[in-house]
Amino acid sequence: MPPTGPRPLRADAQRNRDRLLDAAARAFSKAGGAEVTLDAIAKDAGVGIGTLYRHFPTREALVEATYRKELARLCDATAELLASLPPDEALRTWMDRFVDYMTAKRGMADALRAVIASGGNPFSESKARLTEAVTTLTRAGAAVGRIRPDVDAADVVASLGGVSLMAAEPTQREQAGRILDLLMDGLRYGARGTGHA
């Protein structure tokens, strides 16, 4: 019986696709990124426009794939962070990455609106993926007494969304970091082993 579903990409094709997505993320995240040409993205990725269109037949397909890759990059970072940092520090580092992700998403807002207008839903998995990532981090912290055990991950995601709204300007990024530190203090309060009980 022949295999079903899409064939995996050859290694060189996968590299080209990844380079295109990275170039698109950089381009769409800049001010005025919604107007960037696909030619400019292909050039930045070091590929021809035909290669871009083989992977992404429309601008909307490229925008949606870029957004999903950035979401996956953020959410998939939990395992790496937990392997290299104590759980509470892993969570705090992830929070910085979340704010950076939201800033990039804001830069992609016009392009994402075009995806939605064409019938796509790039956000269909966002909330669940983000909540799952925060749940992983907070449970790891609670297991070692570094994060309160009663933390609701959805509340943390909502709080991070609020912080990221005010961090849109580079001049506000430092203040956002201080607010994230305050949020972490609240997540640690009452956890055994933190001295805040």
PDB file of C-alpha atoms in Angstrom:
ATOM      1  CA  MET A   1       0.000   0.000   0.000  1.00  0.00           C
ATOM      2  CA  PRO A   2       1.505   3.400  -0.944  1.00  0.00           C
ATOM      3  CA  PRO A   3       2.165   5.861   1.899  1.00  0.00           C
ATOM      4  CA  THR A   4      -0.446   8.533   2.524  1.00  0.00           C
ATOM      5  CA  GLY A   5       0.144  12.153   3.381  1.00  0.00           C
ATOM      6  CA  PRO A   6       2.824  14.544   2.191  1.00  0.00           C
ATOM      7  CA  ARG A   7       6.270  13.198   1.380  1.00  0.00           C
ATOM      8  CA  PRO A   8       9.077  14.432   3.607  1.00  0.00           C
ATOM      9  CA  LEU A   9      11.234  17.083   1.971  1.00  0.00           C
ATOM     10  CA  ARG A  10      14.725  16.314   0.741  1.00  0.00           C
ATOM     11  CA  ALA A  11      17.411  17.739   3.029  1.00  0.00           C
ATOM     12  CA  ASP A  12      18.273  20.592   0.637  1.00  0.00           C
ATOM     13  CA  ALA A  13      14.601  21.444   0.130  1.00  0.00           C
ATOM     14  CA  GLN A  14      14.054  21.473   3.907  1.00  0.00           C
ATOM     15  CA  ARG A  15      17.063  23.799   4.338  1.00  0.00           C
ATOM     16  CA  ASN A  16      15.643  26.150   1.702  1.00  0.00           C
ATOM     17  CA  ARG A  17      12.227  26.107   3.383  1.00  0.00           C
ATOM     18  CA  ASP A  18      13.777  26.856   6.775  1.00  0.00           C
ATOM     19  CA  ARG A  19      15.859  29.709   5.325  1.00  0.00           C
ATOM     20  CA  LEU A  20      12.748  31.170   3.706  1.00  0.00           C
ATOM     21  CA  LEU A  21      10.812  31.011   6.977  1.00  0.00           C
ATOM     22  CA  ASP A  22      13.680  32.639   8.895  1.00  0.00           C
ATOM     23  CA  ALA A  23      13.991  35.409   6.291  1.00  0.00           C
ATOM     24  CA  ALA A  24      10.217  35.935   6.318  1.00  0.00           C
ATOM     25  CA  ALA A  25      10.158  36.167  10.137  1.00  0.00           C
ATOM     26  CA  ARG A  26      12.875  38.843  10.017  1.00  0.00           C
ATOM     27  CA  ALA A  27      11.119  40.749   7.241  1.00  0.00           C
ATOM     28  CA  PHE A  28       7.577  40.593   8.609  1.00  0.00           C
ATOM     29  CA  SER A  29       8.722  41.577  12.107  1.00  0.00           C
ATOM     30  CA  LYS A  30      10.176  44.899  10.969  1.00  0.00           C
ATOM     31  CA  ALA A  31       8.195  48.110  10.771  1.00  0.00           C
ATOM     32  CA  GLY A  32       6.491  48.074   7.383  1.00  0.00           C
ATOM     33  CA  GLY A  33       7.098  44.341   7.092  1.00  0.00           C
ATOM     34  CA  ALA A  34       3.652  43.722   5.655  1.00  0.00           C
ATOM     35  CA  GLU A  35       4.793  45.493   2.474  1.00  0.00           C
ATOM     36  CA  VAL A  36       8.015  43.528   2.011  1.00  0.00           C
ATOM     37  CA  THR A  37       8.201  41.877  -1.380  1.00  0.00           C
ATOM     38  CA  LEU A  38       8.463  38.129  -1.773  1.00  0.00           C
ATOM     39  CA  ASP A  39      11.483  38.767  -4.019  1.00  0.00           C
ATOM     40  CA  ALA A  40      13.221  40.492  -1.098  1.00  0.00           C
ATOM     41  CA  ILE A  41      12.455  37.542   1.201  1.00  0.00           C
ATOM     42  CA  ALA A  42      13.786  35.048  -1.357  1.00  0.00           C
ATOM     43  CA  LYS A  43      16.933  37.133  -1.854  1.00  0.00           C
ATOM     44  CA  ASP A  44      17.514  37.374   1.912  1.00  0.00           C
ATOM     45  CA  ALA A  45      17.095  33.592   2.152  1.00  0.00           C
ATOM     46  CA  GLY A  46      19.601  33.084  -0.656  1.00  0.00           C
ATOM     47  CA  VAL A  47      17.142  31.319  -2.958  1.00  0.00           C
ATOM     48  CA  GLY A  48      15.292  32.184  -6.138  1.00  0.00           C
ATOM     49  CA  ILE A  49      11.694  33.337  -6.280  1.00  0.00           C
ATOM     50  CA  GLY A  50      10.718  30.022  -7.926  1.00  0.00           C
ATOM     51  CA  THR A  51      11.956  28.163  -4.847  1.00  0.00           C
ATOM     52  CA  LEU A  52       9.847  30.420  -2.632  1.00  0.00           C
ATOM     53  CA  TYR A  53       6.732  29.745  -4.713  1.00  0.00           C
ATOM     54  CA  ARG A  54       7.370  25.968  -4.757  1.00  0.00           C
ATOM     55  CA  HIS A  55       7.227  25.975  -0.964  1.00  0.00           C
ATOM     56  CA  PHE A  56       4.663  28.756  -0.484  1.00  0.00           C
ATOM     57  CA  PRO A  57       2.352  29.268  -3.463  1.00  0.00           C
ATOM     58  CA  THR A  58       0.830  32.434  -1.961  1.00  0.00           C
ATOM     59  CA  ARG A  59       1.956  35.248   0.305  1.00  0.00           C
ATOM     60  CA  GLU A  60      -0.673  34.118   2.825  1.00  0.00           C
ATOM     61  CA  ALA A  61       0.789  30.594   2.894  1.00  0.00           C
ATOM     62  CA  LEU A  62       4.227  32.052   3.689  1.00  0.00           C
ATOM     63  CA  VAL A  63       2.844  34.320   6.426  1.00  0.00           C
ATOM     64  CA  GLU A  64       0.893  31.506   8.067  1.00  0.00           C
ATOM     65  CA  ALA A  65       3.830  29.080   7.927  1.00  0.00           C
ATOM     66  CA  THR A  66       6.135  31.755   9.359  1.00  0.00           C
ATOM     67  CA  TYR A  67       3.776  32.468  12.234  1.00  0.00           C
ATOM     68  CA  ARG A  68       3.357  28.758  13.015  1.00  0.00           C
ATOM     69  CA  LYS A  69       7.123  28.196  12.953  1.00  0.00           C
ATOM     70  CA  GLU A  70       7.702  31.068  15.391  1.00  0.00           C
ATOM     71  CA  LEU A  71       4.997  29.671  17.691  1.00  0.00           C
ATOM     72  CA  ALA A  72       6.573  26.198  17.540  1.00  0.00           C
ATOM     73  CA  ARG A  73      10.044  27.633  18.202  1.00  0.00           C
ATOM     74  CA  LEU A  74       8.761  29.384  21.315  1.00  0.00           C
ATOM     75  CA  CYS A  75       6.752  26.461  22.666  1.00  0.00           C
ATOM     76  CA  ASP A  76       9.348  23.824  21.843  1.00  0.00           C
ATOM     77  CA  ALA A  77      11.993  25.752  23.803  1.00  0.00           C
ATOM     78  CA  THR A  78      10.609  24.505  27.133  1.00  0.00           C
ATOM     79  CA  ALA A  79      12.520  21.203  27.063  1.00  0.00           C
ATOM     80  CA  GLU A  80      15.819  22.909  26.205  1.00  0.00           C
ATOM     81  CA  LEU A  81      15.325  25.534  28.919  1.00  0.00           C
ATOM     82  CA  LEU A  82      14.392  22.974  31.571  1.00  0.00           C
ATOM     83  CA  ALA A  83      17.437  20.879  30.647  1.00  0.00           C
ATOM     84  CA  SER A  84      19.809  23.805  31.125  1.00  0.00           C
ATOM     85  CA  LEU A  85      18.262  25.971  33.872  1.00  0.00           C
ATOM     86  CA  PRO A  86      16.427  25.559  37.180  1.00  0.00           C
ATOM     87  CA  PRO A  87      12.663  25.554  36.466  1.00  0.00           C
ATOM     88  CA  ASP A  88      11.951  29.058  37.763  1.00  0.00           C
ATOM     89  CA  GLU A  89      14.825  30.520  35.722  1.00  0.00           C
ATOM     90  CA  ALA A  90      13.663  28.508  32.702  1.00  0.00           C
ATOM     91  CA  LEU A  91      10.198  30.039  33.077  1.00  0.00           C
ATOM     92  CA  ARG A  92      11.611  33.565  33.390  1.00  0.00           C
ATOM     93  CA  THR A  93      13.795  33.075  30.297  1.00  0.00           C
ATOM     94  CA  TRP A  94      10.790  31.692  28.414  1.00  0.00           C
ATOM     95  CA  MET A  95       8.800  34.795  29.414  1.00  0.00           C
ATOM     96  CA  ASP A  96      11.378  37.007  27.688  1.00  0.00           C
ATOM     97  CA  ARG A  97      11.085  34.861  24.595  1.00  0.00           C
ATOM     98  CA  PHE A  98       7.291  35.159  24.764  1.00  0.00           C
ATOM     99  CA  VAL A  99       7.503  38.955  24.764  1.00  0.00           C
ATOM    100  CA  ASP A 100       9.884  38.822  21.783  1.00  0.00           C
ATOM    101  CA  TYR A 101       7.485  36.447  19.988  1.00  0.00           C
ATOM    102  CA  MET A 102       4.533  38.758  20.643  1.00  0.00           C
ATOM    103  CA  THR A 103       6.516  41.743  19.392  1.00  0.00           C
ATOM    104  CA  ALA A 104       7.302  39.851  16.177  1.00  0.00           C
ATOM    105  CA  LYS A 105       3.655  38.805  15.856  1.00  0.00           C
ATOM    106  CA  ARG A 106       2.612  42.441  16.181  1.00  0.00           C
ATOM    107  CA  GLY A 107       4.972  43.259  13.320  1.00  0.00           C
ATOM    108  CA  MET A 108       3.201  40.589  11.282  1.00  0.00           C
ATOM    109  CA  ALA A 109      -0.298  41.875  12.171  1.00  0.00           C
ATOM    110  CA  ASP A 110      -1.205  43.236   8.731  1.00  0.00           C
ATOM    111  CA  ALA A 111       0.087  40.138   7.009  1.00  0.00           C
ATOM    112  CA  LEU A 112      -1.810  37.900   9.453  1.00  0.00           C
ATOM    113  CA  ARG A 113      -5.014  39.873   8.852  1.00  0.00           C
ATOM    114  CA  ALA A 114      -4.625  39.090   5.133  1.00  0.00           C
ATOM    115  CA  VAL A 115      -4.335  35.367   5.991  1.00  0.00           C
ATOM    116  CA  ILE A 116      -7.545  35.560   8.031  1.00  0.00           C
ATOM    117  CA  ALA A 117      -9.315  37.481   5.262  1.00  0.00           C
ATOM    118  CA  SER A 118      -8.392  34.688   2.825  1.00  0.00           C
ATOM    119  CA  GLY A 119     -10.007  32.090   5.105  1.00  0.00           C
ATOM    120  CA  GLY A 120      -6.972  30.898   7.076  1.00  0.00           C
ATOM    121  CA  ASN A 121      -6.748  30.669  10.851  1.00  0.00           C
ATOM    122  CA  PRO A 122      -3.113  30.934  11.930  1.00  0.00           C
ATOM    123  CA  PHE A 123      -4.167  31.208  15.580  1.00  0.00           C
ATOM    124  CA  SER A 124      -6.101  27.934  15.791  1.00  0.00           C
ATOM    125  CA  GLU A 125      -3.424  26.245  17.922  1.00  0.00           C
ATOM    126  CA  SER A 126      -1.845  29.256  19.629  1.00  0.00           C
ATOM    127  CA  LYS A 127      -3.633  29.375  22.972  1.00  0.00           C
ATOM    128  CA  ALA A 128      -3.435  25.632  23.565  1.00  0.00           C
ATOM    129  CA  ARG A 129       0.269  25.462  22.615  1.00  0.00           C
ATOM    130  CA  LEU A 130       1.190  28.446  24.802  1.00  0.00           C
ATOM    131  CA  THR A 131      -0.812  27.144  27.760  1.00  0.00           C
ATOM    132  CA  GLU A 132       0.802  23.715  27.399  1.00  0.00           C
ATOM    133  CA  ALA A 133       4.289  25.272  27.408  1.00  0.00           C
ATOM    134  CA  VAL A 134       3.579  27.342  30.521  1.00  0.00           C
ATOM    135  CA  THR A 135       1.994  24.318  32.224  1.00  0.00           C
ATOM    136  CA  THR A 136       5.168  22.306  31.586  1.00  0.00           C
ATOM    137  CA  LEU A 137       7.341  25.060  33.054  1.00  0.00           C
ATOM    138  CA  THR A 138       5.173  25.829  36.101  1.00  0.00           C
ATOM    139  CA  ARG A 139       4.673  22.162  36.983  1.00  0.00           C
ATOM    140  CA  ALA A 140       8.425  21.605  36.821  1.00  0.00           C
ATOM    141  CA  GLY A 141       8.912  24.573  39.129  1.00  0.00           C
ATOM    142  CA  ALA A 142       6.210  23.411  41.534  1.00  0.00           C
ATOM    143  CA  ALA A 143       7.692  19.906  41.647  1.00  0.00           C
ATOM    144  CA  VAL A 144      10.934  21.289  43.105  1.00  0.00           C
ATOM    145  CA  GLY A 145       9.287  23.933  45.272  1.00  0.00           C
ATOM    146  CA  ARG A 146      10.358  26.949  43.177  1.00  0.00           C
ATOM    147  CA  ILE A 147       6.899  27.905  41.809  1.00  0.00           C
ATOM    148  CA  ARG A 148       3.595  27.956  43.662  1.00  0.00           C
ATOM    149  CA  PRO A 149       1.640  24.745  43.044  1.00  0.00           C
ATOM    150  CA  ASP A 150      -1.672  26.595  42.538  1.00  0.00           C
ATOM    151  CA  VAL A 151      -0.635  28.492  39.389  1.00  0.00           C
ATOM    152  CA  ASP A 152      -3.096  28.397  36.496  1.00  0.00           C
ATOM    153  CA  ALA A 153      -1.092  28.435  33.250  1.00  0.00           C
ATOM    154  CA  ALA A 154      -3.888  30.267  31.398  1.00  0.00           C
ATOM    155  CA  ASP A 155      -3.578  33.128  33.915  1.00  0.00           C
ATOM    156  CA  VAL A 156       0.168  33.314  33.276  1.00  0.00           C
ATOM    157  CA  VAL A 157      -0.371  33.401  29.493  1.00  0.00           C
ATOM    158  CA  ALA A 158      -2.956  36.186  29.896  1.00  0.00           C
ATOM    159  CA  SER A 159      -0.551  38.139  32.125  1.00  0.00           C
ATOM    160  CA  LEU A 160       2.250  37.731  29.598  1.00  0.00           C
ATOM    161  CA  GLY A 161      -0.047  38.964  26.856  1.00  0.00           C
ATOM    162  CA  GLY A 162      -0.711  42.114  28.862  1.00  0.00           C
ATOM    163  CA  VAL A 163       2.981  42.710  29.500  1.00  0.00           C
ATOM    164  CA  SER A 164       3.784  42.213  25.834  1.00  0.00           C
ATOM    165  CA  LEU A 165       1.225  44.843  24.799  1.00  0.00           C
ATOM    166  CA  MET A 166       3.175  47.529  26.609  1.00  0.00           C
ATOM    167  CA  ALA A 167       6.529  46.261  25.325  1.00  0.00           C
ATOM    168  CA  ALA A 168       5.866  47.190  21.701  1.00  0.00           C
ATOM    169  CA  GLU A 169       8.422  49.991  21.689  1.00  0.00           C
ATOM    170  CA  PRO A 170      12.095  49.152  22.286  1.00  0.00           C
ATOM    171  CA  THR A 171      12.210  51.862  24.965  1.00  0.00           C
ATOM    172  CA  GLN A 172       9.564  49.953  26.917  1.00  0.00           C
ATOM    173  CA  ARG A 173      11.337  46.582  26.757  1.00  0.00           C
ATOM    174  CA  GLU A 174      13.355  47.293  29.906  1.00  0.00           C
ATOM    175  CA  GLN A 175      10.192  48.122  31.838  1.00  0.00           C
ATOM    176  CA  ALA A 176       8.579  44.937  30.521  1.00  0.00           C
ATOM    177  CA  GLY A 177      11.514  42.972  31.959  1.00  0.00           C
ATOM    178  CA  ARG A 178      10.952  44.545  35.374  1.00  0.00           C
ATOM    179  CA  ILE A 179       7.250  43.688  35.223  1.00  0.00           C
ATOM    180  CA  LEU A 180       8.123  40.100  34.303  1.00  0.00           C
ATOM    181  CA  ASP A 181      10.387  39.992  37.380  1.00  0.00           C
ATOM    182  CA  LEU A 182       7.415  41.111  39.498  1.00  0.00           C
ATOM    183  CA  LEU A 183       5.247  38.426  37.909  1.00  0.00           C
ATOM    184  CA  MET A 184       7.899  35.822  38.732  1.00  0.00           C
ATOM    185  CA  ASP A 185       7.992  37.018  42.354  1.00  0.00           C
ATOM    186  CA  GLY A 186       4.242  36.397  42.513  1.00  0.00           C
ATOM    187  CA  LEU A 187       4.641  32.929  41.004  1.00  0.00           C
ATOM    188  CA  ARG A 188       7.303  32.079  43.564  1.00  0.00           C
ATOM    189  CA  TYR A 189       5.434  33.533  46.566  1.00  0.00           C
ATOM    190  CA  GLY A 190       4.437  30.765  48.941  1.00  0.00           C
ATOM    191  CA  ALA A 191       6.459  28.091  47.141  1.00  0.00           C
ATOM    192  CA  ARG A 192       8.485  26.008  49.551  1.00  0.00           C
ATOM    193  CA  GLY A 193      12.211  26.588  49.331  1.00  0.00           C
ATOM    194  CA  THR A 194      11.954  30.200  48.099  1.00  0.00           C
ATOM    195  CA  GLY A 195      11.978  32.001  51.410  1.00  0.00           C
ATOM    196  CA  HIS A 196       8.658  33.672  50.534  1.00  0.00           C
ATOM    197  CA  ALA A 197       6.364  31.357  52.491  1.00  0.00           C
TER     198      ALA A 197
END
